[in-house]
Tab-separated table of C-alpha atoms and ligand atoms in Angstrom:
chain	number	residue	atom	x	y	z
R	1	UNK	CA	101.591	117.521	100.351
R	2	UNK	CA	99.587	114.585	101.890
R	3	UNK	CA	97.236	113.698	98.911
R	4	UNK	CA	100.570	113.064	96.242
R	5	UNK	CA	101.535	110.109	99.030
R	6	UNK	CA	98.037	108.822	98.719
R	7	UNK	CA	97.962	108.895	95.010
R	8	UNK	CA	100.790	106.617	95.143
R	9	UNK	CA	99.818	104.310	97.672
R	10	UNK	CA	96.241	103.836	95.076
R	11	UNK	CA	99.023	103.395	92.264
R	12	UNK	CA	100.224	101.150	94.495
R	13	UNK	CA	97.064	99.422	94.844
R	14	UNK	CA	95.783	99.310	91.863
R	15	UNK	CA	98.910	97.371	90.405
R	16	UNK	CA	98.423	94.930	93.271
R	17	UNK	CA	94.680	94.589	92.081
R	18	UNK	CA	95.611	94.080	87.996
R	19	UNK	CA	98.114	91.390	88.741
R	20	UNK	CA	95.306	89.518	90.258
R	21	UNK	CA	97.787	89.424	94.097
R	22	UNK	CA	95.097	91.578	95.710
R	23	UNK	CA	94.033	90.247	99.403
R	24	UNK	CA	90.736	89.503	100.462
R	25	UNK	CA	90.983	89.778	104.275
R	26	UNK	CA	87.824	87.159	105.439
R	27	UNK	CA	86.405	86.949	108.420
R	28	UNK	CA	85.470	83.694	110.251
R	29	UNK	CA	82.617	83.631	112.043
R	30	UNK	CA	83.084	80.144	113.882
R	31	UNK	CA	86.210	78.214	114.049
R	32	UNK	CA	85.729	74.941	114.437
R	33	UNK	CA	89.280	73.498	113.301
R	34	UNK	CA	87.804	71.122	110.685
R	35	UNK	CA	84.608	73.330	109.357
R	36	UNK	CA	85.262	76.870	108.883
R	37	UNK	CA	82.097	79.051	108.978
R	38	UNK	CA	81.890	82.689	106.126
R	39	UNK	CA	79.304	84.451	104.616
R	40	UNK	CA	76.636	82.424	106.888
R	41	UNK	CA	78.024	79.401	105.073
R	42	UNK	CA	79.724	76.594	106.545
R	43	UNK	CA	83.481	75.311	104.835
R	44	UNK	CA	85.046	72.201	105.282
R	45	UNK	CA	88.882	73.759	106.172
R	46	UNK	CA	92.501	73.377	104.420
R	47	UNK	CA	93.610	76.190	104.886
R	48	UNK	CA	94.632	76.155	108.265
R	49	UNK	CA	98.122	75.637	110.307
R	50	UNK	CA	95.716	73.445	113.239
R	51	UNK	CA	97.464	70.557	112.828
R	52	UNK	CA	96.716	68.730	115.379
R	53	UNK	CA	93.142	70.132	116.529
R	54	UNK	CA	94.298	71.809	119.189
R	55	UNK	CA	92.911	75.113	118.859
R	56	UNK	CA	89.622	74.514	120.343
R	57	UNK	CA	90.225	70.895	122.028
R	58	UNK	CA	88.467	72.050	125.552
R	59	UNK	CA	91.046	71.412	127.717
R	60	UNK	CA	93.477	74.964	126.402
R	61	UNK	CA	90.171	76.684	125.786
R	62	UNK	CA	89.631	76.284	130.127
R	63	UNK	CA	93.149	76.280	130.210
R	64	UNK	CA	93.053	80.007	128.381
R	65	UNK	CA	90.000	80.797	130.833
R	66	UNK	CA	91.142	79.765	133.633
R	67	UNK	CA	94.682	81.429	133.329
R	68	UNK	CA	92.989	84.623	132.537
R	69	UNK	CA	91.068	84.827	135.808
R	70	UNK	CA	94.302	83.897	137.488
R	71	UNK	CA	96.327	86.208	135.991
R	72	UNK	CA	94.805	88.510	134.312
R	73	UNK	CA	94.304	89.543	130.713
R	74	UNK	CA	97.107	90.746	129.579
R	75	UNK	CA	100.935	90.843	131.117
R	76	UNK	CA	101.270	94.975	131.824
R	77	UNK	CA	103.930	95.360	130.825
R	78	UNK	CA	107.488	94.083	128.945
R	79	UNK	CA	109.596	90.917	130.231
R	80	UNK	CA	112.307	93.132	131.942
R	81	UNK	CA	109.438	94.996	134.184
R	82	UNK	CA	106.438	94.351	135.372
R	83	UNK	CA	105.437	92.046	132.289
R	84	UNK	CA	107.556	88.575	133.442
R	85	UNK	CA	104.149	85.792	135.521
R	86	UNK	CA	105.397	83.059	136.898
R	87	UNK	CA	103.641	81.122	134.363
R	88	UNK	CA	105.495	82.529	131.534
R	89	UNK	CA	108.294	80.739	133.773
R	90	UNK	CA	106.931	78.023	133.745
R	91	UNK	CA	106.074	77.680	129.876
R	92	UNK	CA	109.382	78.647	129.317
R	93	UNK	CA	110.925	75.559	131.861
R	94	UNK	CA	108.602	73.479	130.733
R	95	UNK	CA	109.824	74.411	126.608
R	96	UNK	CA	113.092	74.148	127.640
R	97	UNK	CA	113.137	70.792	129.114
R	98	UNK	CA	110.608	69.120	126.402
R	99	UNK	CA	113.123	70.625	123.456
R	100	UNK	CA	116.409	69.867	125.151
R	101	UNK	CA	117.648	73.410	125.686
R	102	UNK	CA	119.551	74.896	128.156
R	103	UNK	CA	117.372	78.044	128.018
R	104	UNK	CA	114.028	79.239	125.943
R	105	UNK	CA	112.568	83.384	125.741
R	106	UNK	CA	109.325	84.060	124.663
R	107	UNK	CA	108.106	86.548	122.172
R	108	UNK	CA	104.517	87.897	121.058
R	109	UNK	CA	104.901	86.020	117.247
R	110	UNK	CA	106.863	84.082	115.586
R	111	UNK	CA	107.491	86.571	112.774
R	112	UNK	CA	109.100	89.072	115.960
R	113	UNK	CA	111.613	86.215	117.267
R	114	UNK	CA	112.865	85.502	113.419
R	115	UNK	CA	113.404	88.886	113.777
R	116	UNK	CA	115.332	89.443	117.024
R	117	UNK	CA	116.863	86.301	116.299
R	118	UNK	CA	118.641	87.318	113.207
R	119	UNK	CA	118.703	91.940	114.078
R	120	UNK	CA	120.594	90.836	117.587
R	121	UNK	CA	123.114	87.687	116.878
R	122	UNK	CA	124.514	88.629	113.695
R	123	UNK	CA	126.846	91.647	113.388
R	124	UNK	CA	127.666	93.770	110.816
R	125	UNK	CA	131.494	91.616	110.159
R	126	UNK	CA	129.164	88.574	109.815
R	127	UNK	CA	127.907	86.820	107.241
R	128	UNK	CA	124.202	84.985	106.585
R	129	UNK	CA	123.472	82.408	104.633
R	130	UNK	CA	119.302	81.625	104.405
R	131	UNK	CA	117.300	79.579	101.637
R	132	UNK	CA	115.879	81.087	99.569
R	133	UNK	CA	112.455	80.075	100.181
R	134	UNK	CA	112.631	81.077	103.644
R	135	UNK	CA	109.687	82.866	105.974
R	136	UNK	CA	109.553	87.288	104.848
R	137	UNK	CA	110.322	87.548	108.624
R	138	UNK	CA	113.902	85.512	107.840
R	139	UNK	CA	114.143	86.947	104.893
R	140	UNK	CA	113.021	90.461	106.221
R	141	UNK	CA	115.278	90.207	108.904
R	142	UNK	CA	117.923	89.556	107.380
R	143	UNK	CA	117.555	92.517	104.376
R	144	UNK	CA	117.573	94.985	107.032
R	145	UNK	CA	121.158	93.583	108.874
R	146	UNK	CA	124.396	94.868	108.501
R	147	UNK	CA	125.762	91.116	108.418
R	148	UNK	CA	126.634	90.306	104.556
R	149	UNK	CA	123.607	87.899	103.306
R	150	UNK	CA	123.285	85.473	100.644
R	151	UNK	CA	120.467	83.251	100.079
R	152	UNK	CA	121.775	79.581	98.587
R	153	UNK	CA	119.120	77.678	96.180
R	154	UNK	CA	116.227	75.264	98.692
R	155	UNK	CA	117.133	72.505	100.126
R	156	UNK	CA	120.684	72.663	98.468
R	157	UNK	CA	123.574	71.186	99.981
R	158	UNK	CA	126.409	71.782	96.906
R	159	UNK	CA	124.404	75.209	97.163
R	160	UNK	CA	125.108	75.971	100.479
R	161	UNK	CA	128.559	74.356	100.627
R	162	UNK	CA	129.763	76.873	97.805
R	163	UNK	CA	128.618	79.838	100.016
R	164	UNK	CA	130.186	78.803	102.798
R	165	UNK	CA	132.881	77.983	101.038
R	166	UNK	CA	133.453	81.721	100.504
R	167	UNK	CA	132.229	83.422	103.838
R	168	UNK	CA	135.605	82.012	105.396
R	169	UNK	CA	136.398	84.214	107.824
R	170	UNK	CA	139.222	83.645	110.612
R	171	UNK	CA	136.445	85.514	113.785
R	172	UNK	CA	133.545	85.500	112.447
R	173	UNK	CA	131.145	82.151	112.071
R	174	UNK	CA	128.538	82.264	109.420
R	175	UNK	CA	124.903	81.598	110.093
R	176	UNK	CA	123.124	78.861	108.230
R	177	UNK	CA	118.898	79.633	108.582
R	178	UNK	CA	116.410	77.274	107.488
R	179	UNK	CA	112.940	75.407	108.187
R	180	UNK	CA	112.017	72.222	109.598
R	181	UNK	CA	109.656	71.996	107.212
R	182	UNK	CA	108.922	74.804	104.536
R	183	UNK	CA	105.937	77.226	104.996
R	184	UNK	CA	104.920	76.744	100.770
R	185	UNK	CA	106.343	73.993	99.826
R	186	UNK	CA	105.719	71.309	103.187
R	187	UNK	CA	109.401	70.304	101.941
R	188	UNK	CA	112.078	70.034	104.978
R	189	UNK	CA	116.711	69.754	104.454
R	190	UNK	CA	118.382	67.303	104.910
R	191	UNK	CA	119.478	68.732	108.763
R	192	UNK	CA	122.015	66.206	109.594
R	193	UNK	CA	124.093	66.494	106.385
R	194	UNK	CA	123.695	70.740	106.636
R	195	UNK	CA	124.289	70.116	110.146
R	196	UNK	CA	127.755	68.319	109.198
R	197	UNK	CA	128.745	70.553	106.167
R	198	UNK	CA	128.069	73.709	109.006
R	199	UNK	CA	130.713	72.135	110.994
R	200	UNK	CA	133.084	71.600	109.013
R	201	UNK	CA	133.534	75.326	107.740
R	202	UNK	CA	133.320	75.831	111.542
R	203	UNK	CA	129.692	77.742	110.317
R	204	UNK	CA	126.392	77.763	112.670
R	205	UNK	CA	123.008	76.756	112.258
R	206	UNK	CA	120.127	78.427	113.278
R	207	UNK	CA	116.495	76.587	112.322
R	208	UNK	CA	112.727	77.920	112.230
R	209	UNK	CA	110.765	75.164	112.853
R	210	UNK	CA	107.474	76.674	113.143
R	211	UNK	CA	105.488	73.959	111.120
R	212	UNK	CA	107.953	71.114	112.607
R	213	UNK	CA	107.637	71.372	115.751
R	214	UNK	CA	104.269	69.445	117.897
R	215	UNK	CA	104.141	67.468	114.437
R	216	UNK	CA	107.379	65.602	114.187
R	217	UNK	CA	109.092	62.939	115.776
R	218	UNK	CA	108.920	61.250	119.059
R	219	UNK	CA	106.618	63.635	121.879
R	220	UNK	CA	105.852	66.590	118.844
R	221	UNK	CA	109.574	67.682	119.930
R	222	UNK	CA	110.215	68.713	115.765
R	223	UNK	CA	111.829	68.277	112.867
R	224	UNK	CA	115.647	68.244	113.934
R	225	UNK	CA	115.219	65.602	116.782
R	226	UNK	CA	112.734	63.843	114.156
R	227	UNK	CA	116.418	63.225	111.767
R	228	UNK	CA	118.172	61.965	114.464
R	229	UNK	CA	119.506	65.416	116.034
R	230	UNK	CA	119.127	67.379	119.544
R	231	UNK	CA	117.544	70.734	119.585
R	232	UNK	CA	120.660	71.843	121.101
R	233	UNK	CA	123.211	70.843	118.177
R	234	UNK	CA	121.560	73.923	117.199
R	235	UNK	CA	122.156	77.388	117.578
R	236	UNK	CA	119.307	78.374	117.795
R	237	UNK	CA	115.769	76.331	117.751
R	238	UNK	CA	112.881	78.810	117.219
R	239	UNK	CA	108.944	77.597	116.319
R	240	UNK	CA	106.004	79.454	117.280
R	241	UNK	CA	102.541	78.309	118.894
R	242	UNK	CA	100.154	79.526	116.505
R	243	UNK	CA	100.754	76.862	114.074
R	244	UNK	CA	99.938	72.819	115.334
R	245	UNK	CA	99.619	74.342	119.421
R	246	UNK	CA	96.937	76.115	118.234
R	247	UNK	CA	97.269	79.303	120.395
R	248	UNK	CA	99.489	82.170	119.636
R	249	UNK	CA	103.004	83.521	120.169
R	250	UNK	CA	106.373	82.106	119.612
R	251	UNK	CA	109.631	81.541	121.439
R	252	UNK	CA	113.610	81.150	120.643
R	253	UNK	CA	116.092	78.282	122.449
R	254	UNK	CA	119.358	77.525	121.958
R	255	UNK	CA	122.417	78.052	125.211
R	256	UNK	CA	121.980	79.977	127.924
R	257	UNK	CA	125.048	82.431	126.593
R	258	UNK	CA	122.947	83.182	123.694
R	259	UNK	CA	119.829	83.748	124.993
R	260	UNK	CA	120.949	85.997	127.925
R	261	UNK	CA	122.455	87.849	124.965
R	262	UNK	CA	119.342	87.810	123.219
R	263	UNK	CA	117.309	88.715	127.000
R	264	UNK	CA	119.651	91.682	127.200
R	265	UNK	CA	119.982	92.900	122.788
R	266	UNK	CA	117.080	91.549	121.733
R	267	UNK	CA	114.594	95.113	120.915
R	268	UNK	CA	111.724	92.697	119.370
R	269	UNK	CA	112.016	90.546	123.605
R	270	UNK	CA	113.009	93.527	125.324
R	271	UNK	CA	110.494	96.826	124.398
R	272	UNK	CA	107.278	94.908	123.676
R	273	UNK	CA	104.395	93.524	126.016
R	274	UNK	CA	105.228	90.492	127.490
R	275	UNK	CA	103.017	87.619	126.129
R	276	UNK	CA	99.687	87.226	127.698
R	277	UNK	CA	99.724	85.576	131.087
R	278	UNK	CA	96.757	83.780	130.077
R	279	UNK	CA	97.923	82.450	126.575
R	280	UNK	CA	100.796	80.982	128.314
R	281	UNK	CA	98.540	79.309	130.430
R	282	UNK	CA	96.977	77.589	127.828
R	283	UNK	CA	100.062	76.926	125.395
R	284	UNK	CA	101.503	74.645	128.784
R	285	UNK	CA	98.232	72.514	128.099
R	286	UNK	CA	98.866	72.717	124.768
R	287	UNK	CA	101.706	71.261	125.099
R	288	UNK	CA	100.697	68.974	127.863
R	289	UNK	CA	98.315	67.902	125.514
R	290	UNK	CA	100.307	67.146	122.528
R	291	UNK	CA	102.942	65.168	124.636
R	292	UNK	CA	100.067	62.968	125.731
R	293	UNK	CA	97.790	62.213	122.650
R	294	UNK	CA	100.040	60.631	120.298
R	295	UNK	CA	96.722	59.986	118.590
R	296	UNK	CA	96.875	63.535	117.218
R	297	UNK	CA	100.131	63.662	115.156
R	298	UNK	CA	99.537	59.707	114.241
R	299	UNK	CA	96.298	61.118	113.256
R	300	UNK	CA	97.750	63.596	111.048
R	301	UNK	CA	100.829	61.476	109.818
R	302	UNK	CA	97.521	58.830	108.383
R	303	UNK	CA	95.728	61.580	106.759
R	304	UNK	CA	98.667	62.852	104.883
R	305	UNK	CA	100.022	59.532	103.814
R	306	UNK	CA	95.865	59.245	102.608
R	307	UNK	CA	96.113	62.479	100.734
R	308	UNK	CA	99.450	61.000	98.861
R	309	UNK	CA	98.318	57.360	97.627
R	310	UNK	CA	94.739	58.691	96.861
R	311	UNK	CA	96.382	61.960	95.296
R	312	UNK	CA	99.043	60.051	93.552
R	313	UNK	CA	97.444	61.551	89.672
R	314	UNK	CA	97.865	65.427	91.345
R	315	UNK	CA	100.817	67.874	90.181
R	316	UNK	CA	102.195	68.299	93.478
R	317	UNK	CA	104.925	69.585	95.360
R	318	UNK	CA	107.066	66.349	96.942
R	319	UNK	CA	106.038	67.061	100.342
R	320	UNK	CA	105.470	64.206	103.601
R	321	UNK	CA	104.647	67.240	105.748
R	322	UNK	CA	100.821	68.676	106.777
R	323	UNK	CA	101.653	71.135	103.653
R	324	UNK	CA	101.221	69.956	100.070
R	325	UNK	CA	101.282	72.737	97.571
R	326	UNK	CA	98.919	71.792	94.138
R	327	UNK	CA	101.441	74.671	91.756
R	328	UNK	CA	98.433	75.955	88.789
R	329	UNK	CA	101.236	78.977	87.971
R	330	UNK	CA	99.362	82.208	87.254
R	331	UNK	CA	97.293	83.244	90.413
R	332	UNK	CA	94.565	83.754	87.487
R	333	UNK	CA	94.095	80.177	88.000
R	334	UNK	CA	94.713	79.495	91.471
R	335	UNK	CA	91.998	81.995	92.335
R	336	UNK	CA	89.802	80.329	89.847
R	337	UNK	CA	90.260	77.271	91.333
R	338	UNK	CA	89.800	78.440	94.773
R	339	UNK	CA	86.063	80.082	94.189
R	340	UNK	CA	85.170	76.640	92.455
R	341	UNK	CA	86.710	74.878	95.036
R	342	UNK	CA	84.127	77.314	97.634
R	343	UNK	CA	80.510	76.204	94.932
R	344	UNK	CA	81.901	72.409	96.274
R	345	UNK	CA	82.274	73.072	100.684
R	346	UNK	CA	85.687	73.259	100.416
R	347	UNK	CA	87.552	76.417	102.087
R	348	UNK	CA	91.088	76.904	100.456
R	349	UNK	CA	92.728	79.960	100.040
R	350	UNK	CA	95.005	80.094	97.032
R	351	UNK	CA	98.507	81.663	97.304
R	352	UNK	CA	99.748	84.204	95.111
R	353	UNK	CA	102.714	86.100	94.566
R	354	UNK	CA	104.751	88.023	96.320
R	355	UNK	CA	104.144	85.452	99.229
R	356	UNK	CA	105.509	82.135	96.373
R	357	UNK	CA	107.458	83.128	93.541
R	358	UNK	CA	106.371	84.826	90.264
R	359	UNK	CA	104.748	82.241	87.966
R	360	UNK	CA	104.113	79.822	90.922
R	361	UNK	CA	101.001	80.510	92.450
R	362	UNK	CA	99.316	77.733	94.194
R	363	UNK	CA	96.230	75.590	96.810
R	364	UNK	CA	98.856	75.418	99.340
R	365	UNK	CA	96.720	72.803	101.314
R	366	UNK	CA	96.941	71.855	105.235
R	367	UNK	CA	95.513	68.726	106.377
R	368	UNK	CA	95.717	68.290	110.150
R	369	UNK	CA	94.215	65.696	112.542
R	370	UNK	CA	89.935	67.008	112.269
R	371	UNK	CA	90.084	65.938	108.755
R	372	UNK	CA	88.155	62.097	107.810
R	373	UNK	CA	89.314	60.173	105.245
R	374	UNK	CA	86.089	61.573	103.520
R	375	UNK	CA	86.719	64.811	103.869
R	376	UNK	CA	89.579	64.373	101.783
R	377	UNK	CA	88.495	62.371	98.858
R	378	UNK	CA	86.432	64.674	98.590
R	379	UNK	CA	88.567	67.784	98.490
R	380	UNK	CA	90.284	65.769	96.181
R	381	UNK	CA	87.629	64.816	93.963
R	382	UNK	CA	86.469	68.419	93.630
R	383	UNK	CA	89.674	69.153	92.525
R	384	UNK	CA	89.601	66.795	89.481
R	385	UNK	CA	86.887	67.696	88.706
R	386	UNK	CA	88.179	71.424	87.958
R	387	UNK	CA	91.567	71.088	86.881
X	1	PLP	C1	108.204	79.532	108.806
X	1	PLP	C2	107.564	80.088	109.795
X	1	PLP	N1	108.314	81.267	110.325
X	1	PLP	C3	108.005	82.242	111.020
X	1	PLP	C4	106.636	82.479	111.131
X	1	PLP	C5	105.546	83.910	111.783
X	1	PLP	O1	105.232	82.908	112.913
X	1	PLP	P1	103.921	83.659	114.015
X	1	PLP	O2	102.571	83.656	112.850
X	1	PLP	O3	103.899	83.950	115.302
X	1	PLP	O4	104.356	85.720	113.343
X	1	PLP	C6	105.245	81.631	110.107
X	1	PLP	C7	103.693	82.040	109.790
X	1	PLP	O5	103.363	82.265	109.237
X	1	PLP	C8	106.242	80.468	109.429
X	1	PLP	O6	105.613	80.253	108.618
């Protein structure tokens, strides 16, 4: 019996390999932000999400060590048993104050936060409307939810309007879910227009701002604030700590009622070990640096502008964020170019289906405040040489 199962698994692996979609895990031997060391060789890193260079900031690293010495390495329980320590409360209150939210709840990852947010808040008679390019954590939650699930065309208000018009129910407000910065394309929705459309249809707007928090808006308050909104105009604001803040973990924020409800009924919250308190101490320091050192954001945005100006001849997706997509089409081509760049000392992973739609394999270039203009020029020269 077990044999039959194994044969099935092997077949699926072989099929994935035949499609050039097999992922090869790499082990980073040394991480320096700008540089990565893999298999004894150093590479310029254009594949990470450490947009502000905070993962290696000495103050953040020291806060992590001090946090472990003070609170212990692990939380030793789920948050409603004995897992919540004073540093969790401090981090939650800091986030709420920084982002203008009534209350936030911490989660062990962005994936868990998104699952909890949609699976807990959407009931059988609800309608969940998701952007077509939503992250897997949102799509999976919507697929597993008993709510009616529809997708609208990426960043397309007319398509959303159509989906909203067919989701009218007296008692159940439709829930519209989008991202501040899309993880693979790097573009953003027009959030004020989307919110106003939601208001016209009495719908709720939920935002995953994993790639916007820390990067956009004054003091890094995220994409909604950068576009002139307040985060509390959203039904939920979710983001994680593993991207610009350089650590790991996540949160969902919103009104006290919504968060009280998630705290009681969110299974990913209730039945999961609370974040390590040492990690919370590191995130607190990271938030403080991200707010008080605007040069990190300024350097990142000047690198983005420099990259866009220098790369005008390349077939890039339209994006003014740290994520710049160079779509190549086939997985084979994306893998080949990624290999060629390695010879030039550049680490730039190929992103292939099913992470992105079929036929849109790409190099997902990510910029950070660590990069210099020479680094960017080296990348562009190498890309031109091989394209
Ligand atoms: C848009 C988006 N949402 C959620 C997640 C999941 O976050 P985490 O890596 O903290 O689980 C990611 C990260 O891959 C993401 O890009």
